[in-house]
PDB file of C-alpha atoms in Angstrom:
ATOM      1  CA  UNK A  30      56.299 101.086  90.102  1.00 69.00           C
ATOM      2  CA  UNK A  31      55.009  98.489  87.019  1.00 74.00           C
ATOM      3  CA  UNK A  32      55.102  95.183  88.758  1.00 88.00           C
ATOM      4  CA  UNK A  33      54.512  91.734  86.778  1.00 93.00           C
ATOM      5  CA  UNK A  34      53.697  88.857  89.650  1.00 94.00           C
ATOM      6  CA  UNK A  35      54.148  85.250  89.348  1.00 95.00           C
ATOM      7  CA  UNK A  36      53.729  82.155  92.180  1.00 92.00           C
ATOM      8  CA  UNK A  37      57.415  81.395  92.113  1.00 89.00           C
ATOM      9  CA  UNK A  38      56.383  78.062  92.677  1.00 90.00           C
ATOM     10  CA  UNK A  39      57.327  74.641  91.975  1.00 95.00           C
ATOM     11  CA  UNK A  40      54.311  73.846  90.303  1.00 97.00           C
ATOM     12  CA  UNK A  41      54.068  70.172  90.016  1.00 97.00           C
ATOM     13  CA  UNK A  42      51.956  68.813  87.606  1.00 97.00           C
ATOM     14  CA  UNK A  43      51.247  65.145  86.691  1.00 98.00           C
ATOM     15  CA  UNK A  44      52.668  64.340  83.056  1.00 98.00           C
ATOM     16  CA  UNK A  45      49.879  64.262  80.397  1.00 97.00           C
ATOM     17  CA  UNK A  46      47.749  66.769  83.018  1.00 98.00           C
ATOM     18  CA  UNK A  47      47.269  70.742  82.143  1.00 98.00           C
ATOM     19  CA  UNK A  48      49.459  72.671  83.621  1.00 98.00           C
ATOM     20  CA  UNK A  49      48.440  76.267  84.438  1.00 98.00           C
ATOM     21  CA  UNK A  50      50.758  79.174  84.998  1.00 98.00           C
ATOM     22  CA  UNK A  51      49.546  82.517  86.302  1.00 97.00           C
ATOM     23  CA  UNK A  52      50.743  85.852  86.254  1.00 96.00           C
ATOM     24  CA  UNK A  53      49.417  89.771  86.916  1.00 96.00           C
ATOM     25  CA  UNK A  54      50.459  92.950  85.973  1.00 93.00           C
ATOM     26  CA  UNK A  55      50.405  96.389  87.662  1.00 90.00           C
ATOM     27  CA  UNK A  56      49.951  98.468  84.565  1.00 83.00           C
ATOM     28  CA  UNK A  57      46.303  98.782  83.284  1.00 81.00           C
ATOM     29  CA  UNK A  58      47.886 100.655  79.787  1.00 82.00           C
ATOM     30  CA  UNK A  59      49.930  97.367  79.291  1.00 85.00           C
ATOM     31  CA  UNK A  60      49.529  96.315  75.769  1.00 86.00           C
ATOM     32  CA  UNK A  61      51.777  93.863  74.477  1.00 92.00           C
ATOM     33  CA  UNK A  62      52.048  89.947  76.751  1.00 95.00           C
ATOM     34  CA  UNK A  63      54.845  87.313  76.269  1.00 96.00           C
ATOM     35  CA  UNK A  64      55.600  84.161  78.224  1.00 98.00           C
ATOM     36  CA  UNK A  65      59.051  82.983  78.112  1.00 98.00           C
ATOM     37  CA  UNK A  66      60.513  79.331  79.007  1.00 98.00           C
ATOM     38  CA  UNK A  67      63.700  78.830  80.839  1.00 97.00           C
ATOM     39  CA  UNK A  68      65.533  75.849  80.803  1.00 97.00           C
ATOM     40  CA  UNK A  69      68.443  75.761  83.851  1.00 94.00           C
ATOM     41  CA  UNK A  70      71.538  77.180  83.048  1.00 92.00           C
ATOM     42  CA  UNK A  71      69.919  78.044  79.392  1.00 95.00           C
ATOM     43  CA  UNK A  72      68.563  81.849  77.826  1.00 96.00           C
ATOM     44  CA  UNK A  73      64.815  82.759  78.027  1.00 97.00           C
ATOM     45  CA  UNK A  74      63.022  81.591  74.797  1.00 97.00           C
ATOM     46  CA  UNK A  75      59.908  83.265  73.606  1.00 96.00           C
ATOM     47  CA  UNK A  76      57.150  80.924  73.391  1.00 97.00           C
ATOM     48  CA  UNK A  77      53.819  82.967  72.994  1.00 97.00           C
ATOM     49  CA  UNK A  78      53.174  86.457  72.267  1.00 96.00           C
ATOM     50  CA  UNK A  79      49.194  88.080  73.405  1.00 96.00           C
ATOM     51  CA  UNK A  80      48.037  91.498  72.455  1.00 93.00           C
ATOM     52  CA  UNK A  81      43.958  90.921  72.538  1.00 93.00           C
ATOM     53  CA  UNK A  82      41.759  89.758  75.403  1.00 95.00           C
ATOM     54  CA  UNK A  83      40.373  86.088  74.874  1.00 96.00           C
ATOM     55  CA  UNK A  84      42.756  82.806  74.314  1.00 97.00           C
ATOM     56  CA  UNK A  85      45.375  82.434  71.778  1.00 97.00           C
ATOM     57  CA  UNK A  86      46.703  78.765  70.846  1.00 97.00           C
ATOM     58  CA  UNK A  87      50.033  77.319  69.808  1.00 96.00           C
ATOM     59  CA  UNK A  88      50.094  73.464  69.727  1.00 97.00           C
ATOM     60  CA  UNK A  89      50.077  72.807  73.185  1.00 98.00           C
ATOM     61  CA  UNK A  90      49.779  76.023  74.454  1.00 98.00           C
ATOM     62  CA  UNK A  91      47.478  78.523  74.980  1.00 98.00           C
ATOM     63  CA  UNK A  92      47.734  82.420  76.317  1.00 98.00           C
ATOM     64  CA  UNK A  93      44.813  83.652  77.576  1.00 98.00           C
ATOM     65  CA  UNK A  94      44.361  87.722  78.122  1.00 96.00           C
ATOM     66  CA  UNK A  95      42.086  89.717  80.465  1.00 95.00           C
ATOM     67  CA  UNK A  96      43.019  92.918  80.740  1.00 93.00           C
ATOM     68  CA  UNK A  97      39.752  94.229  82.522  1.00 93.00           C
ATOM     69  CA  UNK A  98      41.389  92.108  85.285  1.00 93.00           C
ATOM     70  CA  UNK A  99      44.733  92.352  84.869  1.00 93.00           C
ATOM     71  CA  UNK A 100      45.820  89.080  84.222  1.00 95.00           C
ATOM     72  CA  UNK A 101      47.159  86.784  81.785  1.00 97.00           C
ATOM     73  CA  UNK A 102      47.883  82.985  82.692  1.00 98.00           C
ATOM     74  CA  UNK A 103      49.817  80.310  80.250  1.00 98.00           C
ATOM     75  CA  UNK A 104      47.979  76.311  79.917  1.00 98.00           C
ATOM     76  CA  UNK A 105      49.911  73.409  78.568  1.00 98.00           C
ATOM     77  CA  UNK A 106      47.937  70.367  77.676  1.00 98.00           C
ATOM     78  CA  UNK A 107      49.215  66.887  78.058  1.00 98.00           C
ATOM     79  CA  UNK A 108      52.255  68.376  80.054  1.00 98.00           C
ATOM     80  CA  UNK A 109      55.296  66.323  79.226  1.00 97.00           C
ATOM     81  CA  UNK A 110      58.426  66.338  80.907  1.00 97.00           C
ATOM     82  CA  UNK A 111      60.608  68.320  78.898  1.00 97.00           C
ATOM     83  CA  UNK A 112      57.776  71.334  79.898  1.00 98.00           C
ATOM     84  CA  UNK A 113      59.708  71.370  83.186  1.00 98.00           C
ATOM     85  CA  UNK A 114      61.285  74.961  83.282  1.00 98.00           C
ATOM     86  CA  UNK A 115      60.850  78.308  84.607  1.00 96.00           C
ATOM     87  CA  UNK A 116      58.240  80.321  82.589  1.00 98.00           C
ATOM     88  CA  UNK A 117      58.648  84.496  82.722  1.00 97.00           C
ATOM     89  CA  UNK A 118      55.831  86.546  81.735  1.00 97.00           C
ATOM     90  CA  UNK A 119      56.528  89.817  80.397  1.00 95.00           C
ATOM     91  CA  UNK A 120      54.680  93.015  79.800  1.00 93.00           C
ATOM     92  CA  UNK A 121      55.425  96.134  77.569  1.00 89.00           C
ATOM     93  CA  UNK A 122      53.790  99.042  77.534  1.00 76.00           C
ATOM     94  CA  UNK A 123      53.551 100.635  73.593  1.00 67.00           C
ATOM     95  CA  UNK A 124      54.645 104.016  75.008  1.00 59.00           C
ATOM     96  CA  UNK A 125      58.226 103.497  75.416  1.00 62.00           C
ATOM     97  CA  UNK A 126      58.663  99.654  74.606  1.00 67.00           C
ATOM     98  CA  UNK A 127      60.425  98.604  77.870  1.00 79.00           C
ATOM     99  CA  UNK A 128      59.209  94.895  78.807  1.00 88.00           C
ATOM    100  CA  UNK A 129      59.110  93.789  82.341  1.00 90.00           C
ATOM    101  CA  UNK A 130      59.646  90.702  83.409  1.00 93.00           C
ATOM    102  CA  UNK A 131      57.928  88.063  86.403  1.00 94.00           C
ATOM    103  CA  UNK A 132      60.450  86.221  88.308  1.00 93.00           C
ATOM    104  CA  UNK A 133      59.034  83.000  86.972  1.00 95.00           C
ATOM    105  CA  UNK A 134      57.160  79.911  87.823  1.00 96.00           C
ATOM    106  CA  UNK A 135      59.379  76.876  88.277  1.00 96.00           C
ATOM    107  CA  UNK A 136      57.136  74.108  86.467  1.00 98.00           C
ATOM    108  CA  UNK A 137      57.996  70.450  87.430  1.00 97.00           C
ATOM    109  CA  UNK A 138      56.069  67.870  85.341  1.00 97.00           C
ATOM    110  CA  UNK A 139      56.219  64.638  87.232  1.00 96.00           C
ATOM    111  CA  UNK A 140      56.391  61.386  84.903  1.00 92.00           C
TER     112      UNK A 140
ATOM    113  CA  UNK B  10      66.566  84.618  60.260  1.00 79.00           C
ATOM    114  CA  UNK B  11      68.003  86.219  63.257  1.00 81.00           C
ATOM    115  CA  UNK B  12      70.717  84.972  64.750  1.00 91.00           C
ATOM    116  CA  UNK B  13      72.279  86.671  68.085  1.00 94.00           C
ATOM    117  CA  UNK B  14      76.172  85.690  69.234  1.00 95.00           C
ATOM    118  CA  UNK B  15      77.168  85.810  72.494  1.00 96.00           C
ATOM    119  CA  UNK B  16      81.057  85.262  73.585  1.00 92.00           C
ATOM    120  CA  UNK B  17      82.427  83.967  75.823  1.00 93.00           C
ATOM    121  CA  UNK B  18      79.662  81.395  76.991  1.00 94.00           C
ATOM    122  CA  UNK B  19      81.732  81.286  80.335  1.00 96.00           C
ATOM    123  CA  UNK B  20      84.108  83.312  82.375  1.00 97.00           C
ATOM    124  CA  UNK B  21      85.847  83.663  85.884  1.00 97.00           C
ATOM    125  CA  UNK B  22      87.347  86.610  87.063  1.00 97.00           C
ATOM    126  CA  UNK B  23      89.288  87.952  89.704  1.00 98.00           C
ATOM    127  CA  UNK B  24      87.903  90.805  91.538  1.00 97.00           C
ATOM    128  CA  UNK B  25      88.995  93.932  90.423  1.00 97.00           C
ATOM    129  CA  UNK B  26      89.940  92.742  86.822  1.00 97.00           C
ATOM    130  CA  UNK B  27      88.549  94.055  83.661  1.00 97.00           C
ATOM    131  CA  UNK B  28      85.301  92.750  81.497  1.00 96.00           C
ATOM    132  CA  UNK B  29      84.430  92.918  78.341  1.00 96.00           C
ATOM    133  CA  UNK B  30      81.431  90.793  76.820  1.00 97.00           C
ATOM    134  CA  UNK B  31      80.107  90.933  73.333  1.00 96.00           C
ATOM    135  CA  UNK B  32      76.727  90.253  71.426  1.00 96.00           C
ATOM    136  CA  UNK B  33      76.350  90.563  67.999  1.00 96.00           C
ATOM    137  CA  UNK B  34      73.087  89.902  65.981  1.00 96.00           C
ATOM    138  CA  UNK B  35      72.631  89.137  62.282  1.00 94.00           C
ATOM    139  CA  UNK B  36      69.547  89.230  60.028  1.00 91.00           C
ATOM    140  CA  UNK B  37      68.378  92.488  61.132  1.00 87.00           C
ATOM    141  CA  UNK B  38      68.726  96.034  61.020  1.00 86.00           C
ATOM    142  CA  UNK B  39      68.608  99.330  63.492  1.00 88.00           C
ATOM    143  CA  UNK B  40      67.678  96.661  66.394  1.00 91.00           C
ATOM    144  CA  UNK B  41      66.991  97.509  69.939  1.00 92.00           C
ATOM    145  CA  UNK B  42      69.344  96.368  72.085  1.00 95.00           C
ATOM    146  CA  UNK B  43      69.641  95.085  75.864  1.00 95.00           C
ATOM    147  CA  UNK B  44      72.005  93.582  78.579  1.00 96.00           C
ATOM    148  CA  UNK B  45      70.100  91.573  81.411  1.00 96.00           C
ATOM    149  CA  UNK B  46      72.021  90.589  84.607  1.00 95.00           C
ATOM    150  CA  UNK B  47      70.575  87.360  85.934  1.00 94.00           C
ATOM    151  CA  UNK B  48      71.566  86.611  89.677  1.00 88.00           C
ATOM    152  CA  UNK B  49      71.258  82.873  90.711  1.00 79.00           C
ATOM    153  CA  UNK B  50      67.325  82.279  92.085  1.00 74.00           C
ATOM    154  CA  UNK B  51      66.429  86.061  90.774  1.00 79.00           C
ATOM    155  CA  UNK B  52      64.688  87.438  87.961  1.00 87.00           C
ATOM    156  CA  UNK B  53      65.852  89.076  85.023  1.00 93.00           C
ATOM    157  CA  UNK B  54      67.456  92.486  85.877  1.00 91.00           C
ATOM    158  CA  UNK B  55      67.514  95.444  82.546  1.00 92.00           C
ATOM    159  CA  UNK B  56      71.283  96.763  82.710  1.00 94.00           C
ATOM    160  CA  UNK B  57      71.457  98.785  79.516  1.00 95.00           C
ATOM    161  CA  UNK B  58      69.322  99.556  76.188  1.00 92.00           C
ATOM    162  CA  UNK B  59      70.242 101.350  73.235  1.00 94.00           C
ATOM    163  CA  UNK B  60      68.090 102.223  70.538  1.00 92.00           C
ATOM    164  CA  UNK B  61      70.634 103.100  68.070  1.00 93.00           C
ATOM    165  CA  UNK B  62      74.572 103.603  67.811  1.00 94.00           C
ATOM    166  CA  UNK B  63      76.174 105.502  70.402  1.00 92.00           C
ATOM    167  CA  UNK B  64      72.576 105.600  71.780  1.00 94.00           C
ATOM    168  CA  UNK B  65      72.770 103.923  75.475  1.00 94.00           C
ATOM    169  CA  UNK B  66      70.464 104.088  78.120  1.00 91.00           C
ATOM    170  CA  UNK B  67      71.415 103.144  81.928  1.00 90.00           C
ATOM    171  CA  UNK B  68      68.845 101.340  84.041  1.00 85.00           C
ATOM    172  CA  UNK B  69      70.831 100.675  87.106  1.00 80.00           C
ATOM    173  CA  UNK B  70      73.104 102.426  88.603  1.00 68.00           C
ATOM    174  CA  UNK B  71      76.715 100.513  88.989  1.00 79.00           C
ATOM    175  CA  UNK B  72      80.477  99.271  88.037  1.00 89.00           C
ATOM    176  CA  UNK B  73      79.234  98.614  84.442  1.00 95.00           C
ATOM    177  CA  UNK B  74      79.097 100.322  81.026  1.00 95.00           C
ATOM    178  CA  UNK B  75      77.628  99.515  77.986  1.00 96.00           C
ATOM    179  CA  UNK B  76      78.661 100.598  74.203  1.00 96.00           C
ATOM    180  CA  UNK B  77      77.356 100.432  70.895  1.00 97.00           C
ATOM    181  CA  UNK B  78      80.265 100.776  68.413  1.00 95.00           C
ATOM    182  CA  UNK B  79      78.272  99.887  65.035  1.00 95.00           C
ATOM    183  CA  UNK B  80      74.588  98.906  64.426  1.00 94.00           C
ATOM    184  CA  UNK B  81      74.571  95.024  65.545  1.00 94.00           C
ATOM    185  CA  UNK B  82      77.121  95.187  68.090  1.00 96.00           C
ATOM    186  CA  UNK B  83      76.797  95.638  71.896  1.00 97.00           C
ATOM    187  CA  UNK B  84      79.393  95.857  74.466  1.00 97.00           C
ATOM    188  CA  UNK B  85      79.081  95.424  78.308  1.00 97.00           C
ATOM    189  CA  UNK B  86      82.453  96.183  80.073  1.00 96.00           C
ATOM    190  CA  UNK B  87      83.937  96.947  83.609  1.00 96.00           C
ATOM    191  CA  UNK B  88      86.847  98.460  84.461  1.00 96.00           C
ATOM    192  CA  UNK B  89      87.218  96.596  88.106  1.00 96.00           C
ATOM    193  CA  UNK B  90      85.197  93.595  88.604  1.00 96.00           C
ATOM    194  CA  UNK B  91      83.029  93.126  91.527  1.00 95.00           C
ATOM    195  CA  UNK B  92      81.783  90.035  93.768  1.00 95.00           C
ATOM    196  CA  UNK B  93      78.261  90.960  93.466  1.00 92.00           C
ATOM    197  CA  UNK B  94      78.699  91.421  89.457  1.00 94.00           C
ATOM    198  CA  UNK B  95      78.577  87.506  89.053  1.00 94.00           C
ATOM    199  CA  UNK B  96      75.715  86.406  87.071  1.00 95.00           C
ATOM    200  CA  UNK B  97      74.521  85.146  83.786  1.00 96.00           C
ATOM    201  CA  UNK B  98      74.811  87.674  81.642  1.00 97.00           C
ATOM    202  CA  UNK B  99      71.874  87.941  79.146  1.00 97.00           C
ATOM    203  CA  UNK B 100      72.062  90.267  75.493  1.00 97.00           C
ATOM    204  CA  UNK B 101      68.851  90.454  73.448  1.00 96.00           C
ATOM    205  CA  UNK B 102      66.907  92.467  70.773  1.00 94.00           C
ATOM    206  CA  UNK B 103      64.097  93.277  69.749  1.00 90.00           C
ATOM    207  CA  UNK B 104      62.422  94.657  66.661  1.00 78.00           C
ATOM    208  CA  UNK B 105      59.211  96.017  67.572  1.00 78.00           C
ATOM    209  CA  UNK B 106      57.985  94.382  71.087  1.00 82.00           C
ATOM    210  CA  UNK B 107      59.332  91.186  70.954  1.00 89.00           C
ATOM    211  CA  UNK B 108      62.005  90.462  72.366  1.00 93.00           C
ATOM    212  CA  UNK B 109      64.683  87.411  71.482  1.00 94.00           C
ATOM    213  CA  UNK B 110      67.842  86.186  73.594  1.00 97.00           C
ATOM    214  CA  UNK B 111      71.151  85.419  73.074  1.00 97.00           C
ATOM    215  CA  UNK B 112      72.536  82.090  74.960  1.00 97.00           C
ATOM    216  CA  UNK B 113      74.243  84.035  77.782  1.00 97.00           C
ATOM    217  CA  UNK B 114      77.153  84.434  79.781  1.00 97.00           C
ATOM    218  CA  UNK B 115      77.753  83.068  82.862  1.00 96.00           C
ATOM    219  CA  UNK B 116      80.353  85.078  84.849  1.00 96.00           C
ATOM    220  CA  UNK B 117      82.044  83.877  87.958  1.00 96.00           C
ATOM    221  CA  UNK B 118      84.340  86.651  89.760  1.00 96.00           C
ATOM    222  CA  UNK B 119      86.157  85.212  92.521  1.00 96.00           C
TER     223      UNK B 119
END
């Protein structure tokens, strides 16, 4: 069965410290990587899509991709506050475009 | 740009009533489409998908159905609520592999 793990956490980071989420998949024919953000009581928003191995960067963030190892983690510099959320990775696989998702890593960023 | 609706943004239920939610996105065309049941402290569980109208696919077993009257619109319904169906109820689509959510429905059945 194609797993996606997560630490479930709560991560608790210092604000204006990196904060580093992790996550590892099951499926070595994965292709496509996402992390999500959750506010409570809010809808999963897509904040960073990965499809190569190496780093990608987005302001703040940065994906990272190794898929010889299965793994793709999430880093926010100079965590701020309003970074405390749950953040889902999710994996597709190209064949048949179904994404599976982590439970989540409940990140508190403590001011 | 895409825009997804989702109505109503809360509900409570008896058990054993009806359901009907509704998503509808705009700004795209021939969209995947998916219903997510999110149980309180649990990950994100796939319900239904449809790749097309009329075109649904059933991930889990249950007391829910899912339709796709026209291209943008997708229907979960129930014809007798259950305790265990309460949840925040999550639509999305996708074009290609990304995937975008609607703001949810969070159903309480009493």
């Amino acid at each position: 069965q194609k797993e996606v793990e997560q630490n479930s956490g709560p991560l608790s980071v210092p604000e204006g410290a990196i904060a580093s989420l992790n996550c590892t998949y099951s499926d070595r024919v994965s292709q496509s990587f996402f992390w999500y953000r959750q506010y409570s009581g809010k809808s999963p928003e897509l904040i960073m899509s990965i499809y190569s191995n190496g780093d990608k960067e987005d302001g703040r963030f940065t994906a990272q991709l190794n898929k010889a190892s299965q793994y793709v983690s999430l880093l926010i510099r100079d965590s701020q506050p309003s970074d405390s959320a749950t953040y889902l990775c999710a994996v597709v696989e190209n064949r048949d475009d179904k994404i599976i998702f982590g439970k989540g890593t409940r990140l508190h960023i403590l001011p | 740009s895409q825009t997804i609706h989702q109505w109503p943004a809360t509900l409570v239920q008896p058990v054993g009533s009806p359901l009907s939610l509704e998503c509808t996105v705009e700004g795209t065309s021939n969209p995947n489409l998916y219903w997510y049941r999110q149980a309180a402290g649990r990950g994100l569980q796939l319900l239904f998908y449809s790749v097309g109208i009329g075109q649904i696919s059933s991930e889990v077993p249950q007391n829910l159905s899912a339709s796709r009257p026209q291209d943008r619109q997708f229907i979960l319904s129930s014809k007798k609520l259950l305790l265990s169906d309460s949840g925040f109820y999550l639509c999305a689509w996708s074009v290609r592999d990304e995937q975008f959510f609607g703001p949810g429905t969070r159903l309480t059945v009493l």
